[in-house]
Short mmCIF file of C-alpha atoms in Angstrom, two decimals:
data_model
loop_
_atom_site.label_atom_id
_atom_site.label_comp_id
_atom_site.label_asym_id
_atom_site.label_seq_id
_atom_site.Cartn_x
_atom_site.Cartn_y
_atom_site.Cartn_z
CA MET A 1 -0.04 0.00 -0.16
CA ALA A 2 1.05 3.52 -0.88
CA ASN A 3 1.43 5.66 2.18
CA PRO A 4 -1.66 8.21 1.93
CA LEU A 5 0.69 10.97 3.37
CA GLU A 6 3.08 10.70 0.40
CA GLN A 7 0.74 12.71 -1.64
CA PHE A 8 1.49 15.75 0.59
CA VAL A 9 5.52 15.87 0.07
CA VAL A 10 6.79 18.84 -1.45
CA LYS A 11 9.27 17.76 -4.09
CA PRO A 12 11.51 20.12 -6.04
CA LEU A 13 11.01 19.20 -9.94
CA SER A 14 14.73 19.50 -10.47
CA GLU A 15 17.62 19.97 -8.24
CA THR A 16 18.82 23.25 -10.19
CA PRO A 17 17.84 26.35 -8.05
CA ILE A 18 15.83 28.98 -9.72
CA ILE A 19 18.09 31.84 -8.17
CA PRO A 20 21.87 30.46 -8.36
CA GLY A 21 23.48 30.27 -5.01
CA THR A 22 20.34 29.81 -3.18
CA GLU A 23 18.21 26.69 -2.35
CA ILE A 24 15.18 27.94 -3.77
CA MET A 25 13.86 25.42 -6.25
CA LEU A 26 10.83 24.82 -8.38
CA THR A 27 8.60 22.46 -6.32
CA ASN A 28 5.45 20.65 -7.34
CA GLN A 29 3.62 22.88 -4.96
CA ALA A 30 4.84 26.03 -6.61
CA VAL A 31 4.11 24.70 -9.94
CA TRP A 32 0.39 24.30 -8.95
CA MET A 33 0.01 27.53 -7.56
CA PHE A 34 1.60 29.27 -10.38
CA GLY A 35 -0.56 27.21 -12.76
CA VAL A 36 -3.76 28.04 -10.65
CA THR A 37 -2.90 31.65 -10.76
CA LEU A 38 -2.41 31.69 -14.43
CA PHE A 39 -5.28 29.67 -15.14
CA LEU A 40 -7.54 31.93 -13.00
CA GLY A 41 -6.01 35.01 -14.84
CA PHE A 42 -6.71 33.91 -18.16
CA PHE A 43 -10.13 32.17 -17.29
CA LEU A 44 -11.54 35.37 -15.52
CA ALA A 45 -10.06 37.83 -18.25
CA PHE A 46 -11.37 35.45 -21.01
CA GLY A 47 -14.80 35.17 -19.36
CA VAL A 48 -15.56 38.90 -19.20
CA ARG A 49 -13.65 39.75 -22.24
CA LYS A 50 -16.81 40.93 -24.03
CA LYS A 51 -18.15 42.97 -21.17
CA ALA A 52 -21.52 42.20 -22.49
CA LEU A 53 -24.60 43.90 -20.98
CA VAL A 54 -26.61 40.48 -21.42
CA PRO A 55 -23.96 38.09 -20.21
CA GLY A 56 -23.13 34.76 -21.88
CA ARG A 57 -22.96 31.68 -19.53
CA LEU A 58 -19.40 32.17 -18.64
CA GLN A 59 -19.67 35.90 -17.83
CA ALA A 60 -22.92 35.26 -15.85
CA PHE A 61 -21.07 32.52 -13.97
CA ILE A 62 -18.11 34.90 -12.81
CA GLU A 63 -20.58 37.59 -12.38
CA MET A 64 -22.58 35.35 -9.96
CA THR A 65 -19.35 34.31 -8.17
CA TYR A 66 -18.21 37.94 -7.85
CA GLY A 67 -21.92 38.72 -6.54
CA LEU A 68 -21.30 35.92 -3.98
CA VAL A 69 -18.20 37.63 -2.60
CA GLU A 70 -19.78 41.09 -2.80
CA THR A 71 -22.62 40.10 -0.86
CA LEU A 72 -20.52 38.54 1.86
CA SER A 73 -18.49 41.51 2.09
CA LYS A 74 -21.37 43.91 1.99
CA ASP A 75 -23.06 41.97 4.84
CA ILE A 76 -20.15 41.59 6.95
CA ILE A 77 -17.89 44.65 6.53
CA GLY A 78 -20.65 46.97 5.28
CA PRO A 79 -20.29 49.92 2.77
CA LYS A 80 -16.84 50.65 4.00
CA GLY A 81 -15.43 47.34 2.66
CA LYS A 82 -16.29 48.02 -0.83
CA LYS A 83 -12.40 48.98 -1.77
CA MET A 84 -11.64 45.49 -0.50
CA ILE A 85 -13.98 43.38 -2.37
CA PRO A 86 -11.56 42.64 -5.51
CA THR A 87 -8.86 41.41 -2.97
CA ILE A 88 -11.36 39.39 -1.12
CA PHE A 89 -12.66 37.99 -4.51
CA ALA A 90 -9.11 37.10 -5.65
CA LEU A 91 -8.31 35.37 -2.31
CA TYR A 92 -11.66 33.28 -2.72
CA MET A 93 -11.13 32.39 -6.22
CA PHE A 94 -7.45 31.29 -5.48
CA ILE A 95 -8.44 29.24 -2.79
CA THR A 96 -11.41 27.80 -4.29
CA THR A 97 -9.39 26.76 -7.65
CA LEU A 98 -6.49 25.48 -5.53
CA ASN A 99 -8.93 23.25 -3.50
CA LEU A 100 -10.67 22.05 -6.60
CA ALA A 101 -7.40 21.59 -8.54
CA GLY A 102 -6.52 19.27 -5.76
CA MET A 103 -9.40 16.99 -6.29
CA ILE A 104 -7.97 16.00 -9.76
CA PRO A 105 -6.58 12.73 -9.02
CA GLY A 106 -2.71 12.85 -9.19
CA SER A 107 -2.56 16.63 -8.65
CA TYR A 108 -1.15 18.31 -5.84
CA THR A 109 -3.14 20.11 -3.08
CA ALA A 110 -1.41 23.33 -2.35
CA THR A 111 -3.93 24.37 0.31
CA SER A 112 -3.21 21.26 2.38
CA GLN A 113 0.14 22.75 3.24
CA ILE A 114 -0.15 25.03 6.30
CA ILE A 115 2.63 27.22 4.79
CA THR A 116 0.51 28.03 1.93
CA THR A 117 -2.54 28.90 4.13
CA ALA A 118 -0.37 30.59 6.89
CA ILE A 119 0.82 33.07 4.35
CA MET A 120 -2.52 33.87 3.31
CA ALA A 121 -3.84 34.09 7.03
CA LEU A 122 -0.83 36.06 8.19
CA THR A 123 -1.65 38.43 5.27
CA VAL A 124 -5.17 39.11 6.35
CA PHE A 125 -3.78 39.14 10.00
CA PHE A 126 -1.23 42.15 9.19
CA SER A 127 -3.65 43.92 6.82
CA VAL A 128 -6.28 43.89 9.69
CA ILE A 129 -3.52 45.54 12.14
CA ILE A 130 -2.21 47.99 9.56
CA ILE A 131 -5.59 48.97 8.17
CA GLY A 132 -6.80 49.27 11.81
CA LEU A 133 -4.05 51.51 13.04
CA LEU A 134 -4.14 53.59 9.71
CA LYS A 135 -7.85 54.03 9.88
CA HIS A 136 -8.32 54.47 13.77
CA GLY A 137 -4.85 55.37 14.96
CA LEU A 138 -4.20 54.12 18.70
CA LYS A 139 -7.97 53.69 19.20
CA PHE A 140 -7.72 50.53 17.26
CA PHE A 141 -6.34 49.06 20.39
CA GLY A 142 -9.81 49.55 21.96
CA LEU A 143 -10.81 46.25 19.98
CA PHE A 144 -9.16 44.43 23.08
CA ALA A 145 -11.52 46.46 25.37
CA PRO A 146 -15.22 46.10 24.50
CA ALA A 147 -17.28 49.15 25.60
CA GLY A 148 -19.79 48.79 28.50
CA VAL A 149 -17.95 46.22 30.27
CA PRO A 150 -17.46 46.82 33.91
CA LEU A 151 -13.93 47.47 34.88
CA PRO A 152 -13.22 44.41 37.08
CA LEU A 153 -14.23 42.23 34.24
CA LEU A 154 -11.83 44.15 31.89
CA PHE A 155 -8.91 42.53 33.79
CA ILE A 156 -9.92 39.06 32.49
CA LEU A 157 -11.50 40.08 29.40
CA VAL A 158 -8.71 42.19 27.89
CA PRO A 159 -6.02 39.41 27.86
CA LEU A 160 -8.50 36.89 26.58
CA GLU A 161 -9.24 39.30 23.73
CA ILE A 162 -5.70 39.74 23.04
CA VAL A 163 -5.04 36.05 22.95
CA SER A 164 -7.93 35.30 20.80
CA PHE A 165 -6.98 38.31 18.44
CA PHE A 166 -3.16 36.75 18.00
CA ILE A 167 -4.49 33.13 17.84
CA ARG A 168 -6.33 33.98 14.67
CA PRO A 169 -3.89 33.80 11.99
CA PHE A 170 -3.18 30.01 13.50
CA THR A 171 -6.94 28.97 13.59
CA HIS A 172 -7.41 30.71 10.22
CA ALA A 173 -4.60 28.78 8.51
CA VAL A 174 -4.98 25.34 10.28
CA ARG A 175 -8.83 25.30 9.59
CA LEU A 176 -8.40 25.49 5.87
CA ALA A 177 -5.10 23.14 5.72
CA ALA A 178 -6.32 20.53 8.06
CA ASN A 179 -9.69 19.95 6.19
CA MET A 180 -8.10 19.87 2.93
CA MET A 181 -5.46 17.24 4.23
CA ALA A 182 -7.88 15.16 6.11
CA GLY A 183 -9.92 14.63 3.10
CA HIS A 184 -7.17 13.64 0.87
CA ILE A 185 -6.05 11.26 3.57
CA ALA A 186 -9.59 9.60 3.53
CA LEU A 187 -9.42 9.55 -0.11
CA LYS A 188 -6.21 7.84 -0.29
CA VAL A 189 -7.21 5.38 2.56
CA PHE A 190 -10.56 4.43 0.88
CA ALA A 191 -8.63 3.88 -2.45
CA SER A 192 -6.19 1.47 -0.57
CA PHE A 193 -9.12 -0.34 0.65
CA VAL A 194 -10.48 -1.03 -2.57
CA LEU A 195 -7.06 -2.36 -3.56
CA GLY A 196 -7.13 -4.52 -0.48
CA PHE A 197 -10.41 -6.08 -1.32
CA MET A 198 -9.35 -6.75 -4.75
CA ALA A 199 -6.23 -8.54 -3.68
CA MET A 200 -8.49 -11.19 -1.74
CA GLU A 201 -9.16 -14.57 -3.43
CA GLY A 202 -12.48 -15.22 -5.07
CA VAL A 203 -15.90 -13.81 -4.12
CA ALA A 204 -14.36 -11.75 -1.26
CA SER A 205 -12.67 -9.64 -3.92
CA PHE A 206 -16.22 -8.34 -5.04
CA GLY A 207 -16.54 -6.77 -1.35
CA ALA A 208 -14.45 -3.80 -3.11
CA VAL A 209 -17.61 -2.46 -4.13
CA LEU A 210 -18.25 -1.10 -0.67
CA PRO A 211 -15.12 0.68 -0.27
CA PHE A 212 -15.44 2.17 -3.69
CA ALA A 213 -18.99 3.59 -2.67
CA GLY A 214 -17.33 4.93 0.35
CA LEU A 215 -14.54 6.53 -1.92
CA PHE A 216 -17.13 7.91 -4.12
CA GLY A 217 -19.18 9.28 -1.53
CA ILE A 218 -15.92 10.99 -0.01
CA THR A 219 -15.09 12.34 -3.36
CA VAL A 220 -18.35 14.10 -3.50
CA LEU A 221 -17.95 15.22 0.17
CA GLU A 222 -14.60 16.59 -0.41
CA VAL A 223 -15.76 18.76 -3.40
CA VAL A 224 -18.22 20.02 -1.11
CA VAL A 225 -15.61 20.66 1.38
CA ALA A 226 -13.27 22.22 -0.93
CA LEU A 227 -15.85 24.76 -2.07
CA LEU A 228 -17.10 25.35 1.63
CA GLN A 229 -13.67 25.75 3.26
CA ALA A 230 -12.78 28.43 0.66
CA TYR A 231 -15.93 30.15 1.32
CA ILE A 232 -15.23 29.97 5.45
CA PHE A 233 -11.73 31.21 5.12
CA THR A 234 -13.24 34.15 2.78
CA LEU A 235 -15.90 34.77 5.45
CA LEU A 236 -13.51 34.84 8.32
CA THR A 237 -11.25 37.22 6.21
CA CYS A 238 -14.31 39.52 6.04
CA VAL A 239 -14.97 39.03 9.69
CA TYR A 240 -11.42 40.27 10.73
CA LEU A 241 -11.37 42.97 8.26
CA SER A 242 -14.63 44.32 9.46
CA ASP A 243 -12.86 44.51 13.05
CA ALA A 244 -10.31 46.88 11.34
CA VAL A 245 -12.69 48.84 9.30
CA ASN A 246 -15.32 49.11 11.65
CA LEU A 247 -13.86 48.69 15.14
CA HIS A 248 -17.05 46.91 16.65
CA MET B 1 9.30 -0.11 3.01
CA GLU B 2 9.96 -1.36 -0.55
CA MET B 3 6.15 -2.14 -0.60
CA LEU B 4 5.29 1.33 0.20
CA LEU B 5 7.24 2.87 -2.53
CA ASN B 6 6.19 0.19 -5.17
CA ALA B 7 5.28 2.31 -8.22
CA GLU B 8 2.63 -0.41 -9.30
CA TYR B 9 0.73 -0.06 -6.04
CA LEU B 10 0.69 3.72 -6.22
CA HIS B 11 -0.50 3.65 -9.91
CA THR B 12 -3.24 1.50 -9.11
CA GLN B 13 -4.44 3.36 -6.09
CA THR B 14 -4.53 6.61 -8.20
CA PHE B 15 -6.26 4.66 -10.85
CA TRP B 16 -9.35 4.21 -8.28
CA LEU B 17 -9.26 7.76 -7.33
CA VAL B 18 -9.55 8.66 -11.13
CA VAL B 19 -12.45 6.10 -11.57
CA SER B 20 -14.39 7.67 -8.83
CA PHE B 21 -13.53 11.25 -9.90
CA VAL B 22 -14.82 10.52 -13.52
CA ALA B 23 -17.77 8.97 -12.27
CA LEU B 24 -18.33 12.20 -10.18
CA LEU B 25 -17.82 14.26 -13.31
CA ALA B 26 -20.11 12.34 -15.24
CA ILE B 27 -22.75 12.91 -12.79
CA MET B 28 -22.31 16.58 -12.57
CA TRP B 29 -22.23 16.55 -16.27
CA LYS B 30 -25.56 14.90 -16.36
CA PHE B 31 -27.55 16.44 -13.53
CA VAL B 32 -25.61 19.36 -12.08
CA THR B 33 -24.41 21.20 -15.43
CA PRO B 34 -27.93 21.37 -16.97
CA MET B 35 -29.15 22.93 -13.68
CA LEU B 36 -26.29 25.53 -13.59
CA THR B 37 -26.69 26.30 -17.49
CA GLU B 38 -30.33 26.68 -16.98
CA THR B 39 -29.74 29.33 -13.96
CA LEU B 40 -27.26 31.05 -15.83
CA ASP B 41 -29.43 31.07 -19.21
CA ALA B 42 -32.51 32.35 -16.91
CA ARG B 43 -30.34 35.06 -15.81
CA ALA B 44 -29.08 36.36 -19.03
CA ASN B 45 -32.87 36.09 -20.36
CA GLN B 46 -33.75 38.21 -17.10
CA ILE B 47 -31.30 40.80 -17.85
CA ARG B 48 -32.33 40.70 -21.56
CA GLU B 49 -35.86 41.23 -20.76
CA ASP B 50 -35.27 44.00 -18.04
CA LEU B 51 -33.14 45.74 -20.88
CA ASP B 52 -36.13 45.64 -23.28
CA ARG B 53 -38.44 46.63 -20.73
CA ALA B 54 -36.17 49.65 -19.84
CA ALA B 55 -35.97 50.43 -23.48
CA ASN B 56 -39.47 50.02 -23.99
CA LEU B 57 -40.07 52.35 -20.70
CA LYS B 58 -37.67 54.85 -22.29
CA THR B 59 -39.49 54.93 -25.56
CA GLU B 60 -42.81 55.44 -23.77
CA ALA B 61 -41.42 58.24 -21.60
CA GLU B 62 -40.05 59.77 -24.78
CA GLN B 63 -43.40 59.74 -26.31
CA MET B 64 -45.06 61.06 -23.34
CA LEU B 65 -42.61 63.97 -23.11
CA GLN B 66 -43.11 64.59 -26.80
CA THR B 67 -46.93 64.48 -26.21
CA TYR B 68 -46.57 67.06 -23.41
CA GLU B 69 -44.26 69.22 -25.23
CA LYS B 70 -46.88 69.37 -27.98
CA GLN B 71 -49.59 70.14 -25.70
CA LEU B 72 -47.51 72.76 -23.86
CA LYS B 73 -46.89 74.38 -27.46
CA THR B 74 -50.54 74.17 -28.24
CA ALA B 75 -51.53 75.51 -24.74
CA GLN B 76 -49.08 78.54 -25.30
CA ALA B 77 -50.50 79.22 -28.81
CA GLU B 78 -53.78 79.23 -27.35
CA ALA B 79 -52.72 81.55 -24.65
CA ALA B 80 -51.23 83.97 -27.19
CA ASP B 81 -54.07 83.92 -29.23
CA LEU B 82 -56.29 84.63 -26.04
CA VAL B 83 -54.06 87.64 -25.37
CA ALA B 84 -54.34 88.92 -28.75
CA GLN B 85 -57.89 88.50 -28.98
CA ALA B 86 -58.14 90.46 -25.55
CA ARG B 87 -56.04 93.13 -26.67
CA LYS B 88 -57.72 93.52 -29.90
CA ASP B 89 -61.21 93.43 -28.09
CA ALA B 90 -60.01 96.11 -25.61
CA GLU B 91 -58.58 98.25 -28.40
CA ASP B 92 -61.95 97.83 -30.13
CA LEU B 93 -63.70 98.89 -27.10
CA ALA B 94 -61.60 101.77 -26.53
CA ALA B 95 -61.92 102.98 -30.17
CA LYS B 96 -65.76 102.65 -29.70
CA ARG B 97 -65.80 104.46 -26.63
CA THR B 98 -63.66 107.19 -27.88
CA LYS B 99 -66.07 107.50 -31.01
CA GLU B 100 -69.15 107.58 -28.89
CA LEU B 101 -67.47 110.31 -26.52
CA GLU B 102 -66.47 112.32 -29.62
CA ALA B 103 -70.09 111.99 -30.84
CA GLU B 104 -71.53 112.86 -27.54
CA LEU B 105 -69.11 115.72 -27.45
CA SER B 106 -70.06 117.10 -30.68
CA ARG B 107 -73.56 116.59 -30.09
CA LYS B 108 -73.08 118.58 -26.91
CA ALA B 109 -71.37 121.17 -28.74
CA GLU B 110 -74.11 121.38 -31.17
CA VAL B 111 -76.55 121.77 -28.74
CA ALA B 112 -74.75 124.49 -26.99
CA ALA B 113 -74.37 126.32 -30.39
CA LYS B 114 -77.98 126.07 -30.97
CA SER B 115 -78.88 127.38 -27.45
CA ILE B 116 -76.33 130.13 -28.13
CA GLU B 117 -77.94 130.86 -31.27
CA GLN B 118 -81.37 130.91 -29.55
CA ALA B 119 -80.07 133.19 -26.99
CA GLN B 120 -78.79 135.50 -29.59
CA ASN B 121 -81.97 135.34 -31.80
CA ARG B 122 -84.08 135.99 -28.39
CA ALA B 123 -81.82 138.86 -27.47
CA MET B 124 -81.98 140.24 -30.90
CA GLU B 125 -85.65 139.89 -30.92
CA GLU B 126 -86.00 141.71 -27.65
CA LEU B 127 -83.47 144.53 -28.78
CA ARG B 128 -85.62 144.90 -31.98
CA LYS B 129 -88.63 145.24 -29.69
CA GLU B 130 -86.91 147.72 -27.57
CA VAL B 131 -85.74 149.48 -30.52
CA VAL B 132 -89.10 149.79 -31.86
CA ASN B 133 -90.39 151.16 -28.74
CA LEU B 134 -87.71 153.53 -28.54
CA THR B 135 -88.23 154.57 -32.22
CA VAL B 136 -91.74 155.07 -31.50
CA GLN B 137 -91.16 157.25 -28.43
CA ALA B 138 -88.37 159.03 -30.20
CA THR B 139 -90.69 159.83 -33.27
CA GLU B 140 -93.34 160.81 -31.10
CA LYS B 141 -91.27 163.21 -29.64
CA VAL B 142 -89.67 164.47 -32.75
CA VAL B 143 -92.86 164.34 -35.05
CA GLY B 144 -95.29 165.03 -32.18
CA SER B 145 -97.70 162.66 -33.51
CA MET B 146 -98.45 159.41 -33.12
CA MET B 147 -96.92 156.65 -35.35
CA ASP B 148 -98.47 153.42 -35.71
CA SER B 149 -96.33 150.63 -34.55
CA LYS B 150 -96.29 149.12 -38.14
CA THR B 151 -94.33 152.11 -39.55
CA ALA B 152 -92.38 152.18 -36.50
CA LYS B 153 -91.57 148.53 -37.01
CA LYS B 154 -90.26 149.32 -40.73
CA PHE B 155 -88.04 151.96 -39.37
CA ALA B 156 -86.69 149.83 -36.75
CA ASP B 157 -86.03 147.11 -39.16
CA GLU B 158 -84.11 149.59 -41.49
CA ALA B 159 -82.13 150.75 -38.57
CA LEU B 160 -81.39 147.33 -37.44
CA ASN B 161 -80.43 146.34 -40.92
CA GLU B 162 -78.17 148.93 -41.14
CA LEU B 163 -76.49 148.04 -37.74
CA ASN B 164 -76.29 144.53 -39.25
#
């Protein structure tokens, strides 16, 4: 049986570094991320190239997807978040496409690597701090002391708020990466079960139908999880940005 | 460890993932894609209909605007006509009044002239009578005899005629 964790190994495609004298090499993860970025750029630009008033199917699809992110941002951040919608949309499309690309058998799921999600989560985290400080100055730290709380409670509440604030990038990153990783491990494990049954003698090998049904079910589930986790990551990004923009 | 890295096993594992994935794609293609395209087409149709309706409403509004402008122009023309008519009426009335006034004045002037003439005649008549009487008296004194009024009148007339 192949190790179900082997699919997550980051391998350089060749031993020659991209920048001579360093150890930066082109890995399978990087290739998938570049590929998805290029695909998204061309797909989106191609989809809306006509700028038709009455959209074709592809343009309508992109418009509806954009509308989804726009609604999310408007509901959570409000009108002040309008400037951020394109960035949030880019983040959403990037994660969704990476997740879905990971569903193709034999592909590499870049979002299952905590480093991928952590970079995005940390970008959101520092954006929140920078935008908050730029918009509200030192008042931004009032985020840790909710208004209308009696003074004795503040001694407990403020450290809690600070911890929960600084823990955000970790939970944000781990939630997506762990979900993607767990799903892909389950896929590989069920595929191994199919092989295990088939290796049996005689009628028992037909038992492979059962794990195959499970494999199919998990494939469906994983597509849903891929879409859902990208949405959740985007939603949490909106929630965190809302703190910076609206300050409660 | 040799078994774990065996390429043959890895390929067969991926093979089953491919089968499952392709089955999912087939189901999506058969059931989900039609629904999706339906939604997308419905959206396009909705937008097209909305645009058509908006265009229709625009033409309607433009027509309405034109009608109103036409009505406004007609109303303005009517108002101008009314003003012109009123002015003409007023001028006519004024002219008529002036004429009437002139006629009245000339009539009054005539009456006045007539009454002046009458007064003149009356005065003349009285003067004549007086002159006759004076003539009679004067002649009586000069001639010492009576003179009948007829003769006296004749003399008086002659004298008055000379006066005239």
